[in-house]
Amino acid sequence: RVGFTATKKLGNAVVRNRVKRRLRELARLQLAKFAQPGFDYVLIGREASATRGFDALQNDIISAVSKLHAAPAAGDTRTGQ
C-alpha cells in the first residue's frame, strides 16, 4: 500500500495536486520494482517535489527505498520496528 500527502504549506490546490500526481507516477514506475511485501509506504510531497526534475525524483525514491530495506550495519542494535 502507498499513501500520498501534500500539506497546504506547498501552495494552493493546483500545486498540491501536481505534487501528488508526480508522486503517484513515481510510485507506479518504481515501487513495484523495489517495494517489499508487508510494508506500507507514505510519500510526502515537499516544496522541491514540485520543481525537481522527474529523473532526480525517481533516483530519490529508489535511493530511499533501497536504504530502507538495506541490511543493518554490524553492531546496529535497532530492530527497525
Short mmCIF file of N, CA, C and O in Angstrom, two decimals:
data_model
loop_
_atom_site.label_atom_id
_atom_site.label_comp_id
_atom_site.label_asym_id
_atom_site.label_seq_id
_atom_site.Cartn_x
_atom_site.Cartn_y
_atom_site.Cartn_z
N ARG A 1 0.84 -1.18 0.00
CA ARG A 1 0.00 0.00 0.00
C ARG A 1 0.87 1.23 0.00
O ARG A 1 1.95 1.24 0.59
N VAL A 2 0.38 2.27 -0.64
CA VAL A 2 1.11 3.52 -0.74
C VAL A 2 0.16 4.66 -0.42
O VAL A 2 -0.97 4.69 -0.90
N GLY A 3 0.63 5.61 0.41
CA GLY A 3 -0.13 6.81 0.72
C GLY A 3 0.63 8.04 0.24
O GLY A 3 1.86 8.02 0.13
N PHE A 4 -0.11 9.08 -0.07
CA PHE A 4 0.49 10.31 -0.57
C PHE A 4 -0.05 11.47 0.25
O PHE A 4 -1.23 11.50 0.58
N THR A 5 0.82 12.42 0.56
CA THR A 5 0.39 13.59 1.31
C THR A 5 1.12 14.83 0.82
O THR A 5 2.28 14.76 0.41
N ALA A 6 0.40 15.94 0.84
CA ALA A 6 0.97 17.24 0.48
C ALA A 6 0.20 18.28 1.28
O ALA A 6 -1.01 18.42 1.11
N THR A 7 0.89 18.99 2.16
CA THR A 7 0.21 19.94 3.04
C THR A 7 -0.03 21.27 2.33
O THR A 7 0.55 21.55 1.28
N LYS A 8 -0.84 22.10 2.96
CA LYS A 8 -1.15 23.41 2.40
C LYS A 8 0.06 24.34 2.36
O LYS A 8 0.03 25.36 1.69
N LYS A 9 1.12 23.97 3.09
CA LYS A 9 2.34 24.78 3.06
C LYS A 9 2.95 24.80 1.66
O LYS A 9 3.70 25.71 1.33
N LEU A 10 2.65 23.78 0.85
CA LEU A 10 3.20 23.70 -0.50
C LEU A 10 2.64 24.78 -1.42
O LEU A 10 3.30 25.21 -2.34
N GLY A 11 1.40 25.14 -1.19
CA GLY A 11 0.77 26.12 -2.06
C GLY A 11 -0.71 25.81 -2.21
O GLY A 11 -1.29 25.07 -1.41
N ASN A 12 -1.28 26.31 -3.29
CA ASN A 12 -2.71 26.10 -3.50
C ASN A 12 -2.99 24.68 -3.98
O ASN A 12 -2.08 23.86 -4.14
N ALA A 13 -4.26 24.37 -4.20
CA ALA A 13 -4.68 23.02 -4.56
C ALA A 13 -4.03 22.55 -5.86
O ALA A 13 -3.72 21.37 -6.01
N VAL A 14 -3.82 23.45 -6.79
CA VAL A 14 -3.20 23.09 -8.07
C VAL A 14 -1.79 22.54 -7.83
O VAL A 14 -1.41 21.51 -8.38
N VAL A 15 -1.02 23.22 -7.02
CA VAL A 15 0.36 22.80 -6.73
C VAL A 15 0.35 21.49 -5.96
O VAL A 15 1.11 20.56 -6.29
N ARG A 16 -0.50 21.38 -4.95
CA ARG A 16 -0.55 20.15 -4.15
C ARG A 16 -0.95 18.95 -5.01
O ARG A 16 -0.35 17.88 -4.90
N ASN A 17 -1.93 19.15 -5.87
CA ASN A 17 -2.36 18.05 -6.74
C ASN A 17 -1.27 17.66 -7.74
O ASN A 17 -1.09 16.49 -8.04
N ARG A 18 -0.54 18.64 -8.24
CA ARG A 18 0.55 18.35 -9.17
C ARG A 18 1.63 17.51 -8.48
O ARG A 18 2.14 16.55 -9.04
N VAL A 19 1.96 17.88 -7.26
CA VAL A 19 2.97 17.14 -6.49
C VAL A 19 2.49 15.71 -6.27
O VAL A 19 3.24 14.75 -6.48
N LYS A 20 1.23 15.54 -5.88
CA LYS A 20 0.72 14.19 -5.64
C LYS A 20 0.65 13.37 -6.93
O LYS A 20 0.92 12.17 -6.89
N ARG A 21 0.32 14.00 -8.04
CA ARG A 21 0.33 13.28 -9.33
C ARG A 21 1.72 12.79 -9.67
O ARG A 21 1.91 11.66 -10.14
N ARG A 22 2.72 13.63 -9.44
CA ARG A 22 4.11 13.23 -9.71
C ARG A 22 4.52 12.07 -8.80
O ARG A 22 5.15 11.11 -9.25
N LEU A 23 4.16 12.14 -7.52
CA LEU A 23 4.49 11.07 -6.59
C LEU A 23 3.78 9.77 -6.96
O LEU A 23 4.36 8.69 -6.87
N ARG A 24 2.52 9.88 -7.39
CA ARG A 24 1.78 8.67 -7.80
C ARG A 24 2.46 8.00 -8.99
O ARG A 24 2.58 6.77 -9.03
N GLU A 25 2.89 8.78 -9.94
CA GLU A 25 3.56 8.22 -11.12
C GLU A 25 4.89 7.59 -10.73
O GLU A 25 5.25 6.52 -11.23
N LEU A 26 5.63 8.22 -9.85
CA LEU A 26 6.89 7.64 -9.37
C LEU A 26 6.64 6.31 -8.67
O LEU A 26 7.37 5.34 -8.86
N ALA A 27 5.59 6.27 -7.86
CA ALA A 27 5.26 5.03 -7.16
C ALA A 27 4.89 3.94 -8.16
O ALA A 27 5.31 2.79 -8.03
N ARG A 28 4.12 4.30 -9.16
CA ARG A 28 3.72 3.33 -10.17
C ARG A 28 4.92 2.77 -10.92
O ARG A 28 5.02 1.57 -11.14
N LEU A 29 5.86 3.64 -11.25
CA LEU A 29 7.03 3.22 -12.02
C LEU A 29 8.07 2.48 -11.19
O LEU A 29 8.68 1.53 -11.66
N GLN A 30 8.31 2.92 -9.97
CA GLN A 30 9.46 2.43 -9.21
C GLN A 30 9.13 1.52 -8.04
O GLN A 30 9.86 0.59 -7.77
N LEU A 31 8.05 1.79 -7.33
CA LEU A 31 7.79 0.99 -6.13
C LEU A 31 7.47 -0.46 -6.46
O LEU A 31 7.77 -1.35 -5.67
N ALA A 32 6.89 -0.70 -7.61
CA ALA A 32 6.61 -2.08 -8.00
C ALA A 32 7.90 -2.90 -8.08
O ALA A 32 7.90 -4.09 -7.80
N LYS A 33 8.99 -2.24 -8.43
CA LYS A 33 10.28 -2.92 -8.57
C LYS A 33 11.00 -3.07 -7.23
O LYS A 33 11.68 -4.06 -7.00
N PHE A 34 10.90 -2.07 -6.36
CA PHE A 34 11.73 -2.01 -5.16
C PHE A 34 11.00 -2.24 -3.85
O PHE A 34 11.63 -2.51 -2.83
N ALA A 35 9.68 -2.10 -3.84
CA ALA A 35 8.92 -2.27 -2.60
C ALA A 35 8.90 -3.74 -2.20
O ALA A 35 9.03 -4.62 -3.02
N GLN A 36 8.76 -3.96 -0.92
CA GLN A 36 8.71 -5.33 -0.39
C GLN A 36 7.35 -5.59 0.24
O GLN A 36 6.74 -4.68 0.81
N PRO A 37 6.88 -6.83 0.15
CA PRO A 37 5.58 -7.16 0.76
C PRO A 37 5.61 -6.94 2.27
O PRO A 37 6.64 -7.09 2.91
N GLY A 38 4.47 -6.54 2.80
CA GLY A 38 4.37 -6.34 4.24
C GLY A 38 4.73 -4.93 4.69
O GLY A 38 4.68 -4.64 5.88
N PHE A 39 5.09 -4.07 3.78
CA PHE A 39 5.44 -2.69 4.11
C PHE A 39 4.40 -1.75 3.52
O PHE A 39 3.91 -1.97 2.42
N ASP A 40 4.08 -0.70 4.25
CA ASP A 40 3.26 0.39 3.74
C ASP A 40 4.18 1.57 3.53
O ASP A 40 5.07 1.82 4.35
N TYR A 41 3.99 2.29 2.46
CA TYR A 41 4.85 3.42 2.12
C TYR A 41 4.02 4.70 2.10
O TYR A 41 2.90 4.70 1.60
N VAL A 42 4.60 5.77 2.64
CA VAL A 42 3.96 7.08 2.61
C VAL A 42 4.93 8.04 1.94
O VAL A 42 6.05 8.23 2.42
N LEU A 43 4.51 8.61 0.83
CA LEU A 43 5.34 9.57 0.10
C LEU A 43 4.82 10.96 0.45
O LEU A 43 3.65 11.27 0.24
N ILE A 44 5.72 11.77 0.99
CA ILE A 44 5.36 13.10 1.46
C ILE A 44 5.88 14.13 0.48
O ILE A 44 7.09 14.20 0.22
N GLY A 45 4.98 14.92 -0.08
CA GLY A 45 5.36 15.97 -1.01
C GLY A 45 6.00 17.13 -0.28
O GLY A 45 5.44 17.65 0.68
N ARG A 46 7.17 17.49 -0.71
CA ARG A 46 7.88 18.64 -0.14
C ARG A 46 7.92 19.75 -1.20
O ARG A 46 7.60 19.53 -2.37
N GLU A 47 8.41 20.91 -0.80
CA GLU A 47 8.45 22.05 -1.71
C GLU A 47 9.23 21.73 -2.99
O GLU A 47 8.82 22.08 -4.08
N ALA A 48 10.35 21.02 -2.85
CA ALA A 48 11.18 20.70 -4.01
C ALA A 48 10.51 19.69 -4.93
O ALA A 48 10.88 19.60 -6.11
N SER A 49 9.53 18.94 -4.45
CA SER A 49 8.86 17.93 -5.27
C SER A 49 8.15 18.54 -6.47
O SER A 49 7.95 17.88 -7.48
N ALA A 50 7.76 19.79 -6.35
CA ALA A 50 7.03 20.46 -7.43
C ALA A 50 7.97 20.89 -8.56
O ALA A 50 7.56 20.94 -9.72
N THR A 51 9.22 21.19 -8.23
CA THR A 51 10.11 21.75 -9.25
C THR A 51 11.29 20.85 -9.61
O THR A 51 11.91 21.06 -10.64
N ARG A 52 11.57 19.88 -8.79
CA ARG A 52 12.72 19.00 -9.04
C ARG A 52 12.46 18.16 -10.29
O ARG A 52 11.34 17.75 -10.56
N GLY A 53 13.50 17.89 -11.05
CA GLY A 53 13.37 17.09 -12.25
C GLY A 53 12.84 15.70 -11.95
O GLY A 53 13.12 15.12 -10.90
N PHE A 54 12.06 15.16 -12.89
CA PHE A 54 11.43 13.86 -12.67
C PHE A 54 12.47 12.76 -12.50
O PHE A 54 12.32 11.88 -11.65
N ASP A 55 13.54 12.81 -13.27
CA ASP A 55 14.61 11.80 -13.14
C ASP A 55 15.26 11.87 -11.76
O ASP A 55 15.58 10.84 -11.17
N ALA A 56 15.46 13.07 -11.26
CA ALA A 56 16.06 13.24 -9.93
C ALA A 56 15.12 12.69 -8.85
O ALA A 56 15.57 12.02 -7.92
N LEU A 57 13.83 12.96 -8.98
CA LEU A 57 12.87 12.42 -8.02
C LEU A 57 12.85 10.89 -8.08
O LEU A 57 12.76 10.22 -7.05
N GLN A 58 12.95 10.36 -9.28
CA GLN A 58 12.97 8.92 -9.45
C GLN A 58 14.18 8.32 -8.72
O GLN A 58 14.05 7.32 -8.01
N ASN A 59 15.32 8.93 -8.88
CA ASN A 59 16.53 8.47 -8.19
C ASN A 59 16.38 8.59 -6.68
O ASN A 59 16.87 7.74 -5.94
N ASP A 60 15.72 9.65 -6.22
CA ASP A 60 15.49 9.84 -4.79
C ASP A 60 14.63 8.71 -4.21
O ASP A 60 14.91 8.19 -3.14
N ILE A 61 13.59 8.35 -4.93
CA ILE A 61 12.70 7.27 -4.47
C ILE A 61 13.46 5.95 -4.41
O ILE A 61 13.38 5.22 -3.41
N ILE A 62 14.21 5.65 -5.44
CA ILE A 62 14.98 4.41 -5.49
C ILE A 62 15.98 4.37 -4.33
O ILE A 62 16.10 3.37 -3.63
N SER A 63 16.67 5.47 -4.12
CA SER A 63 17.66 5.55 -3.04
C SER A 63 17.01 5.38 -1.67
O SER A 63 17.51 4.64 -0.83
N ALA A 64 15.88 6.03 -1.46
CA ALA A 64 15.21 5.97 -0.16
C ALA A 64 14.72 4.56 0.15
O ALA A 64 14.91 4.05 1.25
N VAL A 65 14.11 3.92 -0.83
CA VAL A 65 13.59 2.57 -0.60
C VAL A 65 14.74 1.59 -0.43
O VAL A 65 14.68 0.68 0.41
N SER A 66 15.82 1.77 -1.17
CA SER A 66 16.98 0.90 -1.04
C SER A 66 17.60 1.02 0.35
O SER A 66 17.96 0.02 0.97
N LYS A 67 17.71 2.25 0.85
CA LYS A 67 18.24 2.47 2.20
C LYS A 67 17.32 1.86 3.26
O LYS A 67 17.77 1.30 4.24
N LEU A 68 16.03 2.00 3.03
CA LEU A 68 15.05 1.48 3.97
C LEU A 68 15.18 -0.04 4.14
O LEU A 68 15.09 -0.56 5.24
N HIS A 69 15.42 -0.72 3.03
CA HIS A 69 15.46 -2.18 3.06
C HIS A 69 16.88 -2.75 3.12
O HIS A 69 17.05 -3.96 3.03
N ALA A 70 17.85 -1.89 3.28
CA ALA A 70 19.25 -2.36 3.37
C ALA A 70 19.45 -3.12 4.68
O ALA A 70 18.80 -2.84 5.69
N ALA A 71 20.37 -4.05 4.65
CA ALA A 71 20.70 -4.80 5.86
C ALA A 71 21.29 -3.85 6.88
O ALA A 71 22.06 -2.96 6.55
N PRO A 72 20.97 -4.03 8.17
CA PRO A 72 21.54 -3.15 9.20
C PRO A 72 23.05 -3.35 9.30
O PRO A 72 23.56 -4.43 9.07
N ALA A 73 23.72 -2.28 9.65
CA ALA A 73 25.18 -2.33 9.80
C ALA A 73 25.54 -3.19 11.01
O ALA A 73 24.76 -3.32 11.95
N ALA A 74 26.73 -3.73 10.99
CA ALA A 74 27.20 -4.55 12.11
C ALA A 74 27.19 -3.71 13.38
O ALA A 74 27.64 -2.56 13.39
N GLY A 75 26.69 -4.26 14.46
CA GLY A 75 26.65 -3.55 15.72
C GLY A 75 25.44 -2.66 15.89
O GLY A 75 25.25 -2.05 16.92
N ASP A 76 24.60 -2.56 14.87
CA ASP A 76 23.39 -1.75 14.96
C ASP A 76 22.35 -2.52 15.77
O ASP A 76 21.94 -3.60 15.39
N THR A 77 21.93 -1.97 16.89
CA THR A 77 21.01 -2.67 17.78
C THR A 77 19.55 -2.32 17.50
O THR A 77 18.65 -2.89 18.12
N ARG A 78 19.30 -1.41 16.58
CA ARG A 78 17.91 -1.06 16.26
C ARG A 78 17.25 -2.21 15.50
O ARG A 78 17.86 -2.86 14.65
N THR A 79 16.00 -2.43 15.76
CA THR A 79 15.29 -3.54 15.12
C THR A 79 14.56 -3.09 13.87
O THR A 79 14.13 -3.90 13.08
N GLY A 80 14.36 -1.78 13.70
CA GLY A 80 13.66 -1.26 12.53
C GLY A 80 12.14 -1.36 12.66
O GLY A 80 11.43 -1.16 11.71
N GLN A 81 11.66 -1.66 13.84
CA GLN A 81 10.21 -1.76 14.02
C GLN A 81 9.73 -0.75 15.01
O GLN A 81 10.32 -0.31 15.88
#
